[in-house]
Amino acid sequence: IAAAKSNLASLYKTMGQLEKAKPAYLEAISIVRQHKIKPTLATYLYELGELLLELNEQEAAQQHLAESLLLATELEDKNLIAQVQALQK
C-alpha cells in the first residue's frame, strides 16, 4: 500500500498537482514508519522534502530532509546521502 501511495504522489507531482501529492507522500511515510522499513522511509522522506521545497515550505522540507539524511547515513546509502545534501545547499 505504501508503494501505491508513493506512486500516486509521484504521479500527482508529474502532473503538477503538488498539493495532492503531499498527503499521498505523508500516508506512504506513515505506513513505512509503522513497519520500520528504514530504506524506504529514507527515500520517501527525501521525496517529500523535495516536494515541500517546490511548495516553498522550507522549514518542513528541511525537517524531512534532515531525517532522510540521518537514515541514509545510518544505512550507508551514499547515493541518497548525495541527493539529500544537494537539496540542502
Coordinates of N, CA, C and O in Angstrom, one line a residue:
I1 N 0.8 -1.2 0.0 CA 0.0 0.0 0.0 C 0.9 1.3 0.0 O 0.5 2.2 -0.7
A2 N 2.0 1.2 0.8 CA 2.8 2.4 0.8 C 3.4 2.7 -0.6 O 3.5 3.9 -1.0
A3 N 3.8 1.7 -1.3 CA 4.4 1.9 -2.6 C 3.3 2.5 -3.6 O 3.6 3.4 -4.4
A4 N 2.1 2.1 -3.4 CA 1.0 2.6 -4.2 C 0.8 4.1 -3.9 O 0.6 4.9 -4.8
K5 N 0.8 4.4 -2.6 CA 0.7 5.9 -2.2 C 1.8 6.7 -2.8 O 1.6 7.8 -3.2
S6 N 3.0 6.2 -2.7 CA 4.2 6.9 -3.2 C 4.1 7.1 -4.7 O 4.4 8.2 -5.2
N7 N 3.7 6.0 -5.4 CA 3.5 6.1 -6.8 C 2.4 7.2 -7.2 O 2.6 7.9 -8.2
L8 N 1.3 7.2 -6.4 CA 0.3 8.2 -6.6 C 0.8 9.6 -6.4 O 0.6 10.5 -7.2
A9 N 1.6 9.7 -5.4 CA 2.2 11.1 -5.1 C 3.1 11.5 -6.3 O 3.1 12.6 -6.7
S10 N 3.9 10.6 -6.8 CA 4.8 10.9 -7.9 C 4.0 11.2 -9.1 O 4.4 12.2 -9.9
L11 N 2.9 10.5 -9.3 CA 2.0 10.9 -10.5 C 1.5 12.3 -10.3 O 1.5 13.1 -11.3
Y12 N 0.9 12.6 -9.2 CA 0.4 13.9 -8.9 C 1.5 15.0 -9.2 O 1.3 16.0 -9.8
K13 N 2.7 14.7 -8.7 CA 3.8 15.6 -8.8 C 4.1 15.8 -10.3 O 4.3 17.0 -10.8
T14 N 4.2 14.8 -11.1 CA 4.4 14.8 -12.5 C 3.4 15.6 -13.2 O 3.7 16.4 -14.2
M15 N 2.1 15.5 -12.8 CA 1.0 16.2 -13.4 C 0.9 17.7 -12.9 O 0.1 18.4 -13.3
G16 N 1.8 18.1 -12.0 CA 1.8 19.4 -11.5 C 0.8 19.7 -10.4 O 0.6 20.8 -10.0
Q17 N 0.2 18.6 -9.8 CA -0.7 18.7 -8.8 C 0.0 18.5 -7.4 O -0.3 17.5 -6.7
L18 N 0.8 19.4 -7.1 CA 1.7 19.3 -5.9 C 0.9 19.2 -4.6 O 1.3 18.4 -3.7
E19 N -0.1 19.9 -4.5 CA -0.9 19.9 -3.2 C -1.5 18.5 -3.0 O -1.7 18.1 -1.9
K20 N -1.9 17.8 -4.1 CA -2.4 16.5 -4.0 C -1.4 15.4 -3.7 O -1.6 14.4 -3.1
A21 N -0.1 15.7 -4.1 CA 1.0 14.8 -3.9 C 1.3 14.7 -2.4 O 1.7 13.6 -1.9
K22 N 1.3 15.8 -1.7 CA 1.7 15.9 -0.3 C 1.0 14.9 0.6 O 1.7 14.1 1.3
P23 N -0.3 14.8 0.7 CA -1.0 13.8 1.5 C -0.7 12.4 1.2 O -0.6 11.5 2.0
A24 N -0.5 12.1 -0.1 CA -0.1 10.8 -0.5 C 1.3 10.4 0.0 O 1.5 9.3 0.5
Y25 N 2.2 11.3 -0.1 CA 3.5 11.0 0.5 C 3.5 10.8 2.0 O 4.1 9.9 2.6
L26 N 2.7 11.7 2.7 CA 2.5 11.6 4.1 C 1.9 10.2 4.5 O 2.4 9.6 5.5
E27 N 1.0 9.7 3.8 CA 0.4 8.4 4.0 C 1.4 7.3 3.8 O 1.5 6.4 4.6
A28 N 2.2 7.4 2.7 CA 3.2 6.4 2.5 C 4.2 6.4 3.6 O 4.7 5.3 4.0
I29 N 4.6 7.5 4.0 CA 5.6 7.7 5.1 C 5.1 7.0 6.4 O 5.8 6.3 7.1
S30 N 3.9 7.3 6.7 CA 3.2 6.8 7.9 C 3.3 5.2 7.9 O 3.6 4.6 8.9
I31 N 2.9 4.7 6.7 CA 2.9 3.2 6.6 C 4.3 2.6 6.8 O 4.5 1.7 7.6
V32 N 5.3 3.1 6.1 CA 6.6 2.5 6.2 C 7.3 2.8 7.6 O 8.0 2.0 8.1
R33 N 6.9 3.9 8.2 CA 7.4 4.2 9.6 C 6.8 3.2 10.6 O 7.5 2.7 11.4
Q34 N 5.5 2.9 10.4 CA 4.9 1.9 11.3 C 5.6 0.5 11.2 O 5.8 -0.2 12.2
H35 N 6.0 0.2 10.0 CA 6.6 -1.1 9.8 C 8.1 -1.1 9.8 O 8.8 -2.1 9.6
K36 N 8.7 0.1 10.2 CA 10.1 0.3 10.4 C 10.9 -0.2 9.2 O 11.9 -0.8 9.3
I37 N 10.5 0.3 8.0 CA 11.2 -0.1 6.8 C 12.1 1.1 6.5 O 11.8 2.0 5.7
K38 N 13.3 1.1 7.1 CA 14.2 2.3 7.0 C 14.6 2.8 5.7 O 14.6 3.9 5.4
P39 N 15.0 1.8 4.8 CA 15.5 2.3 3.5 C 14.4 3.0 2.7 O 14.6 4.1 2.1
T40 N 13.2 2.5 2.7 CA 12.1 3.1 2.0 C 11.7 4.4 2.7 O 11.4 5.4 2.0
L41 N 11.7 4.4 4.0 CA 11.4 5.6 4.8 C 12.3 6.7 4.4 O 11.9 7.9 4.1
A42 N 13.6 6.4 4.3 CA 14.6 7.5 4.0 C 14.3 8.0 2.6 O 14.4 9.2 2.4
T43 N 13.9 7.2 1.6 CA 13.6 7.6 0.3 C 12.4 8.5 0.2 O 12.3 9.5 -0.4
Y44 N 11.3 8.0 0.9 CA 10.1 8.8 0.9 C 10.2 10.1 1.6 O 9.6 11.1 1.2
L45 N 11.0 10.2 2.7 CA 11.3 11.5 3.3 C 12.0 12.4 2.4 O 11.7 13.6 2.4
Y46 N 12.9 11.9 1.6 CA 13.6 12.7 0.6 C 12.6 13.2 -0.4 O 12.7 14.4 -0.7
E47 N 11.8 12.3 -0.9 CA 10.9 12.8 -2.0 C 9.9 13.8 -1.4 O 9.5 14.8 -2.1
L48 N 9.4 13.6 -0.2 CA 8.5 14.6 0.4 C 9.3 15.9 0.6 O 8.7 17.0 0.3
G49 N 10.5 15.9 1.1 CA 11.3 17.1 1.2 C 11.5 17.8 -0.1 O 11.3 19.1 -0.1
E50 N 11.7 17.1 -1.1 CA 11.9 17.7 -2.4 C 10.6 18.4 -2.9 O 10.6 19.5 -3.4
L51 N 9.4 17.7 -2.6 CA 8.1 18.3 -3.0 C 7.9 19.6 -2.1 O 7.4 20.6 -2.7
L52 N 8.2 19.5 -0.9 CA 7.9 20.7 0.0 C 8.8 21.9 -0.4 O 8.3 23.0 -0.3
L53 N 10.0 21.6 -0.9 CA 10.8 22.7 -1.4 C 10.1 23.4 -2.6 O 10.0 24.6 -2.7
E54 N 9.5 22.5 -3.5 CA 8.7 23.1 -4.6 C 7.5 23.9 -4.2 O 7.1 24.8 -4.9
L55 N 6.9 23.4 -3.0 CA 5.8 24.2 -2.5 C 6.2 25.4 -1.6 O 5.3 26.0 -1.1
N56 N 7.5 25.6 -1.6 CA 8.1 26.7 -0.8 C 7.8 26.6 0.7 O 7.6 27.6 1.4
E57 N 7.7 25.3 1.2 CA 7.5 25.0 2.6 C 8.9 24.6 3.1 O 9.2 23.5 3.4
Q58 N 9.8 25.7 3.2 CA 11.2 25.4 3.5 C 11.4 24.7 4.9 O 12.2 23.8 4.9
E59 N 10.8 25.2 5.9 CA 11.1 24.6 7.2 C 10.7 23.1 7.3 O 11.5 22.2 7.7
A60 N 9.5 22.8 6.8 CA 9.0 21.4 6.8 C 9.9 20.6 5.9 O 10.3 19.4 6.2
A61 N 10.3 21.1 4.7 CA 11.2 20.4 3.8 C 12.5 20.1 4.5 O 13.0 18.9 4.4
Q62 N 13.1 21.0 5.2 CA 14.4 20.8 5.8 C 14.3 19.7 6.9 O 15.2 18.9 7.1
Q63 N 13.2 19.7 7.6 CA 13.0 18.7 8.7 C 12.9 17.3 8.1 O 13.6 16.4 8.6
H64 N 12.2 17.1 7.0 CA 12.1 15.8 6.3 C 13.4 15.4 5.7 O 13.8 14.3 5.8
L65 N 14.1 16.4 5.1 CA 15.4 16.1 4.5 C 16.4 15.7 5.6 O 17.3 14.8 5.4
A66 N 16.4 16.4 6.7 CA 17.3 16.1 7.8 C 17.1 14.6 8.3 O 18.1 13.9 8.5
E67 N 15.8 14.2 8.4 CA 15.6 12.9 8.9 C 16.0 11.9 7.8 O 16.5 10.8 8.1
S68 N 15.8 12.2 6.5 CA 16.2 11.3 5.5 C 17.7 11.2 5.5 O 18.2 10.0 5.3
L69 N 18.4 12.3 5.7 CA 19.9 12.2 5.7 C 20.4 11.4 6.9 O 21.3 10.6 6.7
L70 N 19.7 11.5 8.0 CA 20.1 10.7 9.2 C 20.0 9.2 8.9 O 20.9 8.4 9.2
L71 N 18.8 8.8 8.3 CA 18.6 7.4 8.0 C 19.5 6.9 6.9 O 20.1 5.8 7.0
A72 N 19.7 7.8 5.9 CA 20.6 7.4 4.8 C 22.1 7.2 5.3 O 22.7 6.2 4.9
T73 N 22.5 8.0 6.2 CA 23.8 7.9 6.8 C 23.9 6.6 7.6 O 24.9 5.8 7.5
E74 N 22.9 6.3 8.4 CA 22.8 5.1 9.2 C 22.9 3.9 8.3 O 23.5 2.9 8.6
L75 N 22.2 3.9 7.1 CA 22.1 2.8 6.2 C 23.3 2.8 5.2 O 23.4 1.9 4.4
E76 N 24.1 3.8 5.3 CA 25.3 4.0 4.4 C 24.9 4.0 3.0 O 25.6 3.4 2.1
D77 N 23.8 4.7 2.7 CA 23.3 4.8 1.3 C 23.9 6.1 0.7 O 23.4 7.2 0.8
K78 N 25.1 5.9 0.1 CA 25.8 7.1 -0.4 C 25.1 7.9 -1.5 O 25.2 9.1 -1.6
N79 N 24.3 7.2 -2.3 CA 23.5 7.9 -3.4 C 22.5 8.8 -2.8 O 22.3 10.0 -3.2
L80 N 21.7 8.3 -1.8 CA 20.7 9.1 -1.2 C 21.3 10.2 -0.3 O 20.8 11.3 -0.3
I81 N 22.4 9.9 0.3 CA 23.1 11.0 1.1 C 23.5 12.1 0.1 O 23.2 13.3 0.4
A82 N 24.0 11.8 -1.0 CA 24.4 12.9 -2.0 C 23.2 13.6 -2.5 O 23.2 14.9 -2.7
Q83 N 22.1 12.9 -2.7 CA 20.8 13.6 -3.2 C 20.3 14.5 -2.2 O 19.9 15.7 -2.5
V84 N 20.3 14.1 -0.9 CA 19.8 15.0 0.1 C 20.6 16.2 0.3 O 20.2 17.3 0.4
Q85 N 21.9 16.0 0.3 CA 22.9 17.1 0.5 C 22.8 18.1 -0.6 O 22.9 19.3 -0.4
A86 N 22.5 17.6 -1.8 CA 22.3 18.6 -2.9 C 21.1 19.5 -2.7 O 21.2 20.7 -3.1
L87 N 20.1 19.0 -2.1 CA 18.9 19.8 -1.8 C 19.1 20.7 -0.6 O 18.4 21.7 -0.5
Q88 N 20.0 20.4 0.3 CA 20.1 21.1 1.5 C 21.1 22.3 1.3 O 21.2 23.1 2.2
K89 N 21.6 22.5 0.1 CA 22.5 23.6 -0.1 C 21.9 25.0 0.1 O 20.8 25.2 -0.3

